[in-house]
Every structure is written in structure tokens, then in C-alpha cells.
């Protein structure tokens, strides 16, 4: 097929997409791409262009594209039985639940599998409100927890909060965004103290609260995070009031942050959360999500409940193989080492670009915030331009942030090599030249 025919077929697919899918289902790029295959840390589009993938389908291709161990596990399980449901014993589900329970740090843990992070957070909210007999929830400003009716109602990021109508009464707390907001000028210890005082005051003005839900590092919010220990300080307040802590580990779990296996461990003085939610990377692209909670919380539901697709034998087999690969190859350690190198390179690149306000993150979860150098105002147009330029250079990245979407999100598969980190930094450096 000639290049012209490729372009015509590509535009035809885009037209078909717009004709049959929702207007709010956004696509990256002025000329959206169709990814047809991948291998390792690279993917190819329908026109044959090769890209270094620094986004992994929104932090989901966690280990590598076309990982043989995962492909083999999926194929072999699909050849035996694809689906049974939670009404029958499911050996892969029990195997994975045992491993996750042991890794979670939660005592007497129970695990419930879902098909997505949204569904996992929805389940966590159901458990917390039922256990506490309260519909009041605390959430963090600038947060994102999914697209379901309950999840958007605890999402503090205006770009993703599609409705204010909800059965939940949500109050938003300061602390998750370190460099903006009323406490941004304070040193870390004073910042934490001010956020704790805000939390105390907020709880004092409301009735019984079910839970605080928080991402240890905000994903969609632009890879922002509080000082280490903030959630430990919050936990002291929560415990005094009997309020549960839900740690949303959909993007921070499985060692992506390098320093820790779970994001909550940066606040480890508090011990593990009451409820932990996960998804994305564990399935390496298969639809796996879930909730871990101590038995008394997980077992508090008094009505029947099942999951038709959660815990599917095929997705469980994929997740088991993926988790085994991750642990056996110390991908957490690789995220720490190679992520540290990548962040260092990106800071060096950013030093010469006045529109880069901050390079932040942990492990292979790095945000590059763009802003007007004169006013400090977020610059979403600059982020959009760099996203396009990076694609033209052969690099796929994401973007996020507050309502202004001005942060470039860099989150490669955890098997990223040093050479690929160097290459990606060089490609992003070239892409950033559109801002000069």
C-alpha cells in the first residue's frame, strides 16, 4: 500500500471512529494513530512507523509489549477454558489472590478481583460506606479515581468530574499537589502540618466520615505527590475518628515508583492502608483490577455479590505470569535505577527550556510540567505541541495535570533499558525545541 493509500485508510478509520463512538472519547494527536503491534518497549502504527513507548497505554503495559511469558500463559489457559465466573472455584484466581495478599502488607487480607481500576475504586467505596454506615468521603484535590458514577464523584480534577450528582457527599482535602495552592510556599514539614490542620478542621465541620481515598502519586493529575509522610500524618487523624484509608494504587502499584512496591510505603509510618485498590500494570494489558482489604472490612457486605468477569481464568493466568516476571527480574529495582537516570537526563534537558516549570516523579513515573515563565500559569498549548512533536520524533508520551492539562507524563514499561532511557530523553529534548 502506498503512503497516500495508508493516509486515506487511516483517515477513513478516524471518520468511522467519530461516527460511531462518543464525542467525549478523546484521541491523542491531530492525526490519531492506530497501533498495530509491539515488542519490548516499542510499538508500530498502521503506517509502519516505529515508536519508543514511554506511556504504555496509560501505565498499563507494565513489563513489556508481547512479553513471551504472558502470551504463553494466556494462550495455554485460553486453550483449556476461557471463562467460568466466581460461582466456581478458580485456581489461577486463588493463586494470584494469595500472592497479592502476601505482597499487600495488609493483615488477614482478602482480595476481590474486578476488570478495571474504576471498578476497583467503586468497590472500595461500597465497602467503606457499608462498613462505616456513612456516605461521606474525603478525597484529595486534583485527584482522579475513574469514570464510573461513584468514581467521578470523588474525583477532584475538574477535567474528569463529569457530574456533581451522586449518592456520596465528598469533601476535598489539601496536600496532594506540592508546588501549587495556598501551602506551596511552605517547607515540607510545615506544608504537612498545614494540610493536617486543614484535615482536622474539615472533619470537625462534618459528621461521621467513611473514608479518605487518595493516590500516593496522582496519575491523571500530573504525577504530583505530597512530601513523604503526609499520609502517615493524615492516618493519625483518621484513626482517631475511625475513618478508613483507601490507597488508590492503580498507577503507583507493583514497583513503578522504584523506591517502593506500593506508593503507600512512602508513608509507611502509618502501616498499610485499610483498603488498597489496584489495576493497570498487573495484567500487562489484560483487564485486571482488584481490591485488598482486611477481612472485617471486606466481609462487611450482607447482600450477595459476584463478579462475572473479575478473576477470569485467562486474565488471572496473564497477571500471575506478569507478576512472576516482574519479581524474578527485579523490575522495581530497574525502575529505581533507570528511572533515576531518566529523571536526571530530563532535568538536564529541561534546564535549557524556560517553559519547563518542574520535572518531578519517582522511578518510572515522571512528570514534566510546562508553564508560562513570566506568570507561572499552566500552559496546556505547550503540552499539546510537545506531545505532537514527540510523536513526530518517534516517542509516545502522555499528558495530564489539573483542568489545564499542562504536564507531560513519562511512564515507560518497567523493563526499560539504560540505552532506551538515553534515547527517550534525547527524543524529548528534540520535541521540546518547538517551545523555543
Coordinates of N, CA, C and O in Angstrom, one line a residue, residues 28-29 33 35 37-44 50-66 256 284 342 364 390 394-398 409-417 420-421 423-424 427:
X28 N -5.5 11.0 21.2 CA -4.3 11.8 21.1 C -4.0 12.1 19.6 O -4.3 11.3 18.7
X29 N -3.4 13.3 19.4 CA -2.8 13.7 18.1 C -3.8 14.3 17.1 O -4.9 13.8 17.1
X33 N -3.2 7.9 15.7 CA -2.5 6.7 15.2 C -3.2 5.4 15.6 O -3.9 5.4 16.7
X35 N -2.2 1.8 16.6 CA -1.1 0.9 16.9 C -1.4 -0.5 16.6 O -2.4 -1.1 17.1
X37 N 1.1 -3.3 16.5 CA 1.8 -4.4 17.2 C 2.9 -3.7 18.0 O 3.3 -2.5 17.8
X38 N 3.5 -4.5 18.9 CA 4.6 -4.0 19.7 C 5.5 -5.1 20.1 O 5.2 -6.3 20.1
X39 N 6.7 -4.7 20.6 CA 7.6 -5.7 21.1 C 8.6 -4.9 22.1 O 9.1 -3.9 21.8
X40 N 8.7 -5.5 23.3 CA 9.6 -4.8 24.3 C 9.0 -3.4 24.6 O 7.9 -3.3 25.1
X41 N 9.8 -2.4 24.4 CA 9.4 -1.0 24.7 C 9.1 -0.3 23.5 O 9.0 1.0 23.5
X42 N 8.8 -0.9 22.4 CA 8.5 -0.3 21.1 C 7.1 -0.7 20.6 O 6.7 -1.9 20.8
X43 N 6.5 0.2 19.8 CA 5.2 -0.2 19.1 C 5.3 0.4 17.7 O 6.2 1.2 17.4
X44 N 4.5 -0.2 16.8 CA 4.4 0.2 15.4 C 3.0 0.6 15.1 O 2.0 0.0 15.6
X50 N 7.7 3.4 13.7 CA 8.1 2.7 15.0 C 8.3 3.8 16.0 O 8.8 4.9 15.8
X51 N 7.8 3.5 17.2 CA 7.8 4.5 18.3 C 8.4 3.8 19.6 O 8.2 2.6 19.9
X52 N 9.2 4.6 20.3 CA 9.6 4.2 21.6 C 8.5 4.6 22.6 O 8.0 5.7 22.6
X53 N 7.9 3.6 23.3 CA 6.7 3.8 24.0 C 7.0 4.2 25.5 O 7.5 3.4 26.3
X54 N 6.8 5.4 25.8 CA 7.0 6.0 27.1 C 5.7 6.2 27.9 O 5.6 7.1 28.8
X55 N 4.6 5.5 27.5 CA 3.4 5.7 28.1 C 2.6 4.4 28.4 O 1.8 4.3 29.3
X56 N 3.0 3.4 27.6 CA 2.4 2.0 27.9 C 0.9 1.9 28.0 O 0.4 1.2 28.9
X57 N 0.2 2.6 27.1 CA -1.2 2.5 27.1 C -1.8 3.0 28.5 O -2.6 2.3 29.1
X58 N -1.3 4.1 28.9 CA -1.7 4.7 30.2 C -1.2 3.8 31.4 O -1.9 3.3 32.2
X59 N 0.1 3.6 31.4 CA 0.8 2.9 32.5 C 0.3 1.4 32.7 O 0.3 0.9 33.8
X60 N -0.1 0.8 31.6 CA -0.7 -0.5 31.7 C 0.2 -1.6 31.1 O 0.2 -2.7 31.7
X61 N 0.9 -1.3 30.1 CA 1.9 -2.3 29.6 C 3.1 -2.1 30.5 O 4.0 -1.4 30.2
X62 N 3.0 -2.8 31.6 CA 4.0 -2.6 32.7 C 5.3 -3.2 32.5 O 6.4 -2.6 32.9
X63 N 5.3 -4.4 32.0 CA 6.6 -5.1 31.8 C 7.2 -4.9 30.4 O 8.3 -4.4 30.3
X64 N 6.5 -5.3 29.4 CA 6.9 -5.1 28.0 C 5.8 -5.5 27.1 O 4.9 -6.3 27.5
X65 N 5.8 -5.0 25.9 CA 4.9 -5.4 24.8 C 5.3 -6.8 24.4 O 6.5 -7.2 24.3
X66 N 4.3 -7.6 24.1 CA 4.5 -9.0 23.6 C 5.4 -9.8 24.5 O 6.3 -10.6 24.0
X256 N 6.4 0.5 40.3 CA 6.7 1.6 39.4 C 7.4 2.7 40.0 O 8.2 3.4 39.3
X284 N -0.6 -6.3 32.5 CA 0.2 -6.0 31.3 C -0.7 -5.8 30.1 O -0.2 -6.1 29.0
X342 N 16.8 8.5 34.0 CA 15.9 9.2 33.1 C 15.5 10.5 33.7 O 15.6 11.5 33.0
X364 N 9.9 5.1 37.4 CA 9.5 5.4 36.0 C 8.1 6.0 36.0 O 7.2 5.5 35.3
X390 N 6.8 15.1 19.9 CA 7.4 13.9 20.4 C 7.0 12.7 19.5 O 7.8 11.9 19.1
X394 N 9.2 10.1 17.1 CA 9.2 8.6 17.3 C 9.1 8.3 18.8 O 9.5 7.2 19.2
X395 N 8.4 9.2 19.6 CA 8.3 8.9 21.0 C 6.9 9.1 21.5 O 6.3 10.2 21.2
X396 N 6.3 8.1 22.2 CA 4.9 8.3 22.7 C 5.0 8.6 24.2 O 5.6 7.9 24.9
X397 N 4.4 9.7 24.6 CA 4.3 10.1 26.0 C 2.8 10.4 26.2 O 2.0 10.4 25.3
X398 N 2.5 10.7 27.5 CA 1.1 11.1 27.8 C 1.1 12.6 28.3 O 2.1 13.3 28.3
X409 N 3.5 13.4 30.7 CA 3.6 12.2 31.6 C 4.5 11.1 30.9 O 4.2 10.7 29.8
X410 N 5.5 10.8 31.6 CA 6.5 9.8 31.1 C 6.5 8.6 32.0 O 6.8 8.7 33.2
X411 N 6.1 7.5 31.4 CA 5.9 6.3 32.2 C 6.1 5.0 31.4 O 5.2 4.4 31.0
X412 N 7.4 4.7 31.0 CA 7.7 3.6 30.2 C 7.5 2.2 30.9 O 7.3 2.2 32.1
X413 N 7.4 1.1 30.1 CA 7.4 -0.2 30.8 C 8.6 -0.3 31.7 O 9.7 0.3 31.5
X414 N 8.5 -1.1 32.8 CA 9.5 -1.2 33.8 C 10.8 -1.9 33.4 O 11.7 -1.9 34.2
X415 N 10.7 -2.5 32.3 CA 11.9 -3.2 31.8 C 12.8 -2.3 30.9 O 13.7 -2.7 30.3
X416 N 12.5 -1.0 30.9 CA 13.3 0.0 30.1 C 14.8 -0.2 30.4 O 15.2 -0.3 31.5
X417 N 15.5 -0.1 29.3 CA 17.0 -0.2 29.4 C 17.6 1.2 29.5 O 17.0 2.2 29.2
X420 N 17.7 2.8 26.2 CA 16.3 3.4 25.8 C 16.0 4.6 26.6 O 15.4 5.5 26.0
X421 N 16.4 4.7 27.8 CA 16.2 5.9 28.6 C 17.0 7.1 28.0 O 16.4 8.2 27.9
X423 N 17.9 7.3 24.9 CA 17.3 7.6 23.6 C 16.0 8.4 23.8 O 15.8 9.5 23.1
X424 N 15.2 8.0 24.8 CA 13.9 8.8 25.0 C 14.2 10.2 25.5 O 13.4 11.1 25.0
X427 N 15.1 12.2 22.4 CA 13.9 12.5 21.6 C 13.0 13.5 22.2 O 12.5 14.4 21.5

